[in-house]
Short mmCIF file of C-alpha atoms and ligand atoms in Angstrom, two decimals:
data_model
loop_
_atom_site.label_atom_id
_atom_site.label_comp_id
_atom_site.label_asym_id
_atom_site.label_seq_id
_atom_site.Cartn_x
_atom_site.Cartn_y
_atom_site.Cartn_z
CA UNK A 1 13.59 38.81 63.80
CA UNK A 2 12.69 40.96 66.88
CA UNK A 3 15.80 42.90 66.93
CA UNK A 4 18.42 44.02 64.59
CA UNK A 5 21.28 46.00 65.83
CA UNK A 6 24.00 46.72 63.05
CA UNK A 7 27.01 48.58 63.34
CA UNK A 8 26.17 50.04 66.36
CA UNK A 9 29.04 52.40 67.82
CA UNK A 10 28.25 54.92 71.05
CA UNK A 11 30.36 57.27 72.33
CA UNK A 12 29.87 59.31 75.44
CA UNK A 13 31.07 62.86 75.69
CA UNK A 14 32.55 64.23 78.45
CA UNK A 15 33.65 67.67 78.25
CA UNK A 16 35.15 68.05 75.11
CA UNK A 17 36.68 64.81 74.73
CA UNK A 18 34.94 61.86 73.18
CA UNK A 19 34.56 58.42 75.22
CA UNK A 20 33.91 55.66 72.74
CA UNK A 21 32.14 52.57 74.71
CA UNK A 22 30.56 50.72 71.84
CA UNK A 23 32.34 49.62 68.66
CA UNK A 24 30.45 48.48 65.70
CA UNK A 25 28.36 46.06 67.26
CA UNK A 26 26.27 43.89 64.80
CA UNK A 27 23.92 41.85 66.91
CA UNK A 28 20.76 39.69 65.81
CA UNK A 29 18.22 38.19 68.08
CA UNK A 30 15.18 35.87 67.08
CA UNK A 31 11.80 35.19 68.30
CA UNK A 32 11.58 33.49 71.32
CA UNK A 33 15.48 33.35 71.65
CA UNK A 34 16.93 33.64 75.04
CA UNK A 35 20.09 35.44 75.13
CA UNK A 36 22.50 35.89 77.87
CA UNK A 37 25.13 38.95 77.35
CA UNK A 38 28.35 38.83 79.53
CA UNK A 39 31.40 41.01 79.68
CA UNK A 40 33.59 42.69 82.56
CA UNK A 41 32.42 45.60 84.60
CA UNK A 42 32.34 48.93 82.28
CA UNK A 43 32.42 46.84 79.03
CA UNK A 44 29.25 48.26 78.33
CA UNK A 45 26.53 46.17 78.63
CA UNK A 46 24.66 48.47 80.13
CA UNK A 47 24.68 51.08 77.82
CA UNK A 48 23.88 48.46 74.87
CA UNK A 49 21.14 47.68 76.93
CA UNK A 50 20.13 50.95 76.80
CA UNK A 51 20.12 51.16 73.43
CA UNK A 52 18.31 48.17 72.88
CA UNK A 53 15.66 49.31 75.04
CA UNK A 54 15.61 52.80 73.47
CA UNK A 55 16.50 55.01 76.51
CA UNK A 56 19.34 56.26 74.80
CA UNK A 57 20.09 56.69 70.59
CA UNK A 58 23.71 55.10 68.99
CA UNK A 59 26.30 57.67 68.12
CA UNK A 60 25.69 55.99 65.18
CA UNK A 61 24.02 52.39 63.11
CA UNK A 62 20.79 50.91 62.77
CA UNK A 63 18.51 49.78 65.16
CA UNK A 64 15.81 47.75 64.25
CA UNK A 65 12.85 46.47 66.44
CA UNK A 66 10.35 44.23 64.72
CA UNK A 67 11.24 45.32 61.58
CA UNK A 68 10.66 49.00 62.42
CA UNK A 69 13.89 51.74 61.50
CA UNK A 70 14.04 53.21 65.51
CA UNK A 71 15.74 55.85 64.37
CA UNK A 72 13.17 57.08 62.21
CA UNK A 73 10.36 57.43 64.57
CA UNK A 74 8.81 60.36 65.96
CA UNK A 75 9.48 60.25 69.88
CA UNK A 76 5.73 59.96 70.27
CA UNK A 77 5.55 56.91 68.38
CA UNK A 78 9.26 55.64 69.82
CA UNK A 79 7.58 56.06 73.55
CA UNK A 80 4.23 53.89 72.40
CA UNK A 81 6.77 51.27 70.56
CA UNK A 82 8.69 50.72 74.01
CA UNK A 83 5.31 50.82 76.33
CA UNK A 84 4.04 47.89 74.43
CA UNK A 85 7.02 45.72 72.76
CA UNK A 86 9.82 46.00 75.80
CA UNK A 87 9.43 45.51 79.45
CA UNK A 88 12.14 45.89 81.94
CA UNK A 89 13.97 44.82 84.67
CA UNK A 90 16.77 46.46 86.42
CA UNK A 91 19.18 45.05 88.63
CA UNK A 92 17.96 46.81 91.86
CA UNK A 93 13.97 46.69 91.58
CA UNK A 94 12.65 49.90 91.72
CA UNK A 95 9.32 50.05 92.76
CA UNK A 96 7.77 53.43 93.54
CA UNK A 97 8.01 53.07 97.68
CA UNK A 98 4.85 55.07 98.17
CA UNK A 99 3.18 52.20 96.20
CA UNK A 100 1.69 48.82 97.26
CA UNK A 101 2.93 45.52 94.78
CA UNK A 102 -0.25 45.81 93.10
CA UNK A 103 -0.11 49.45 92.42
CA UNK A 104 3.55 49.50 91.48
CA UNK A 105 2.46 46.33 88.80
CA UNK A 106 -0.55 48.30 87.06
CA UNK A 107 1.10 51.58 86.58
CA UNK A 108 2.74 50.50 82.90
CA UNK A 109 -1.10 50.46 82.37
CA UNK A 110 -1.99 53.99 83.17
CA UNK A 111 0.12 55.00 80.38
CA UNK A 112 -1.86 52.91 77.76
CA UNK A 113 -5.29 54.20 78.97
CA UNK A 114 -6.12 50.74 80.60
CA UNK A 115 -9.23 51.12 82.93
CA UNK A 116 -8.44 50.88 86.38
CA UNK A 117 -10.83 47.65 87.18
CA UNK A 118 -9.15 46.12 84.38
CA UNK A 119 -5.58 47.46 85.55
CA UNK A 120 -5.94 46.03 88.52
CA UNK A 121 -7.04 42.77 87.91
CA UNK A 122 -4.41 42.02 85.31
CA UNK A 123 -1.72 43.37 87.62
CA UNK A 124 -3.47 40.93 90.12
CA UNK A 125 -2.92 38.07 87.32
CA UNK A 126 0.63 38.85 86.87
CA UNK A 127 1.57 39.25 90.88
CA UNK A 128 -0.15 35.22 91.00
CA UNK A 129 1.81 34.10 88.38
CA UNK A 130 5.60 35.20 90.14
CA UNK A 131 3.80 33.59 93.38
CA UNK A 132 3.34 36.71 95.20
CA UNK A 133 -0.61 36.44 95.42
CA UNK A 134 -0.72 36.88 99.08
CA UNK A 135 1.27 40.00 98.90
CA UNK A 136 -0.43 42.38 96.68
CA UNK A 137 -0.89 45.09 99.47
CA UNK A 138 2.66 45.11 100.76
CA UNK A 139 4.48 48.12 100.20
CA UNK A 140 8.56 47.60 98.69
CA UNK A 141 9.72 48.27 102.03
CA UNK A 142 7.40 44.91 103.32
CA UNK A 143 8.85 43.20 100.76
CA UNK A 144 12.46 40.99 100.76
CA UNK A 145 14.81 41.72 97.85
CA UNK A 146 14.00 39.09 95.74
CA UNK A 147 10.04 39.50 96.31
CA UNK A 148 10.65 42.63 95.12
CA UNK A 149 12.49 41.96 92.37
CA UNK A 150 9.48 39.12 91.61
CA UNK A 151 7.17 42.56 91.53
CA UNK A 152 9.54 44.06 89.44
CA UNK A 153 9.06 41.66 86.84
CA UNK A 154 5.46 41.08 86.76
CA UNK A 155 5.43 44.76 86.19
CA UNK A 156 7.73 44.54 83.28
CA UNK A 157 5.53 41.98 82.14
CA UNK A 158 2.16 43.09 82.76
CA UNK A 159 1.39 44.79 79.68
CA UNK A 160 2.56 41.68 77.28
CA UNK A 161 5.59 42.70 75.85
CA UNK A 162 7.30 41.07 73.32
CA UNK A 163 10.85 41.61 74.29
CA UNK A 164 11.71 41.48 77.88
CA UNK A 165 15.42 43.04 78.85
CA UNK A 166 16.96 42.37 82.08
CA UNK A 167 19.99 44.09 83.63
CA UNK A 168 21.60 41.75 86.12
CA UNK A 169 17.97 40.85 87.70
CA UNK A 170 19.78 38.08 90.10
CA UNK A 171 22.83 40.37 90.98
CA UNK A 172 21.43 41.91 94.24
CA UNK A 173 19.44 38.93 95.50
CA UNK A 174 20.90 35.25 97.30
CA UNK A 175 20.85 31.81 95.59
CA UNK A 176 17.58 30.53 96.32
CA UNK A 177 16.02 34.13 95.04
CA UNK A 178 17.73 34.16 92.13
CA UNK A 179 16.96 30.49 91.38
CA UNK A 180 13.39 31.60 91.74
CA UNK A 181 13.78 34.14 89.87
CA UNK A 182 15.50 32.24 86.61
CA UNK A 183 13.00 29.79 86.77
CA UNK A 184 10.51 32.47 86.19
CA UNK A 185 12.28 34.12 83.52
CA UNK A 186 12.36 30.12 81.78
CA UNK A 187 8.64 29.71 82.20
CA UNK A 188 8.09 33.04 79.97
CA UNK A 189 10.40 32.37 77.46
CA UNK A 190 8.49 28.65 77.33
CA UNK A 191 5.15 30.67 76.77
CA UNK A 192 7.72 32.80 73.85
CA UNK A 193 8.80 35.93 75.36
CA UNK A 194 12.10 36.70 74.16
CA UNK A 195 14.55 37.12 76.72
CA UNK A 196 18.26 39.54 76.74
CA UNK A 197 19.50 39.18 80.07
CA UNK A 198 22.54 40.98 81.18
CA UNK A 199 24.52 38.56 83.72
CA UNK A 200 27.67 38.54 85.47
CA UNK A 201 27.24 34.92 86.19
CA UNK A 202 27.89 31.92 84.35
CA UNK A 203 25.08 29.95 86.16
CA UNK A 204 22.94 32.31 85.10
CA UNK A 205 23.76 32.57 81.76
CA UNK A 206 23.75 29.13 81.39
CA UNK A 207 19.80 29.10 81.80
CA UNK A 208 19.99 31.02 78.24
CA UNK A 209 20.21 29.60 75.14
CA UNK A 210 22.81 31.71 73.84
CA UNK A 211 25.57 33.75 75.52
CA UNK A 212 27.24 36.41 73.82
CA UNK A 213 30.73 38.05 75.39
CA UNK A 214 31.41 41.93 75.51
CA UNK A 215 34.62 42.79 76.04
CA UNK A 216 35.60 46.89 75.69
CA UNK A 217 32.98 47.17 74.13
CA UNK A 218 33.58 44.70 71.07
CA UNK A 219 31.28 41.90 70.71
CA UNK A 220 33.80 38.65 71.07
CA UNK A 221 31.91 35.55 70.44
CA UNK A 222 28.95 34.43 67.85
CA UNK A 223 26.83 33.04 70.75
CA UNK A 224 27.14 29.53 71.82
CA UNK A 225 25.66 26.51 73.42
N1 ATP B 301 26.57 58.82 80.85
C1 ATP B 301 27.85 58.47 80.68
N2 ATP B 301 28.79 59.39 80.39
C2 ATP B 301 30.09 59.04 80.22
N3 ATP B 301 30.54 57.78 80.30
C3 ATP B 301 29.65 56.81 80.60
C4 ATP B 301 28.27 57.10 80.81
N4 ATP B 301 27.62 55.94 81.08
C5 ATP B 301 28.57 54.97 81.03
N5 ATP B 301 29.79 55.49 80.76
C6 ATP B 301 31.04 54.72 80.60
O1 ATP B 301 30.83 53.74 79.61
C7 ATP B 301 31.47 52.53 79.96
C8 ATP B 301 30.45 51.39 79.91
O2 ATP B 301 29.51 51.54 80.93
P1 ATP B 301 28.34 50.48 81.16
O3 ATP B 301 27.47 51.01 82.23
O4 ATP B 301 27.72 50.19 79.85
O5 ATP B 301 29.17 49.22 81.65
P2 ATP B 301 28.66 47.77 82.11
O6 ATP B 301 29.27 46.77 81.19
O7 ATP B 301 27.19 47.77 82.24
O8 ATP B 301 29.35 47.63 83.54
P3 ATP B 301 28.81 46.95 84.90
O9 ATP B 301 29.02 45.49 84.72
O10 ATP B 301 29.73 47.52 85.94
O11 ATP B 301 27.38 47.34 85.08
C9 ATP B 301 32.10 52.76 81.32
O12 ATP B 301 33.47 52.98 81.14
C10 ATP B 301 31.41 53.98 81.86
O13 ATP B 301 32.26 54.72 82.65
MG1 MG B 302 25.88 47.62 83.86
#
């Protein structure tokens, strides 16, 4: 199992007054699954996400990430887990502007002490393999949306992560983009990345194997297809 989440419940505070989003969500996904998660605007797919991807902690329940407690570790040892199991994608890219594609790909890197040579010729690698070879000097800003959001990924996945989580990565770009971009995203889970991809799409979910349905912040299905 790559992920565990059981009886997960978050609630936000604001002022005094407690805002419960999640509700006891009990969620299991596999290696190599592909798993789509839908639900209505504020549902809170987002902040599962999140929680998944260990920005943020659970008012309360378990996570666990191949087979390791999360909410036991140190936040040393929680920041190393995330550089090296989970890479992400948002659903605006967010490249540093300042930075070309290449640069923007091989800074996960930095933070794992990769030499630069090295950095920069497996960023290199990665910006080839989402067919954006001939752009590796562009800057964001040179880029269209879904190039970027092409960038965006190889930089998730540039340091080999495990578990690669995905918030809406079509939502901002046109058909053909996002086509490009799914196909992508079904070429790594071939190779065995698992995939969690937040979509508000139906197309898009249906390139996942499973689709799960939030709704106020209640898991509602088992998964199907
Ligand atoms: N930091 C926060 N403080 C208080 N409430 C928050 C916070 N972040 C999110 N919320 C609330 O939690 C609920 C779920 O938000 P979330 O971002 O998870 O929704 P979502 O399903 O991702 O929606 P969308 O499809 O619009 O992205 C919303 O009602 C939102 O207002
Ligand atoms: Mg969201």
């Amino acid at each position: 199992m790559v992920l565990e989440l059981r009886d997960i419940c978050k609630d936000y505070a604001r002022g005094k007054m407690k805002v419960p989003v999640l509700h006891h969500i009990d969620l299991s996904v596999e290696e190599g699954e592909y798993v789509a998660i839908m639900g209505p605007s504020g549902s809170g797919k987002t902040t599962l996400m999140n929680l998944i991807g260990c920005l943020d902690v659970p008012t309360s329940g378990k996570r666990i990430l191949r087979g390791e407690d999360l909410d036991g570790l140190s936040d040393d040892r929680l920041a190393d887990l995330r550089n090296r199991e989970i890479g992400f994608v948002f659903q605006a890219a967010d490249l540093l502007p300042g930075m070309t594609a290449l640069e923007n790909v091989a800074l996960p890197l930095t933070y794992r002490g990769v030499k630069k040579k090295e950095r920069l010729q497996r960023a290199k690698e990665m910006l080839e393999r989402v067919g954006l070879g001939d752009r590796l000097d562009h800057k964001p800003n040179q880029l269209s949306g879904g190039q970027c959001q092409r960038v965006a990924i190889a930089r998730a996945m540039v340091g080999n992560p495990s578990l690669l989580l995905a918030d809406e990565p079509t939502g901002a770009l046109d058909t053909q983009s996002g086509e490009q971009v799914m196909e992508l995203f079904h070429h790594l889970n071939q190779e065995g990345v698992t995939i969690i991809m937040i979509t508000h799409s139906s197309e898009v979910a249906a390139c996942a194997q499973k689709t799960y349905l939030i709704r106020d912040g209640r898991i509602q299905t088992g998964g199907s297809r």
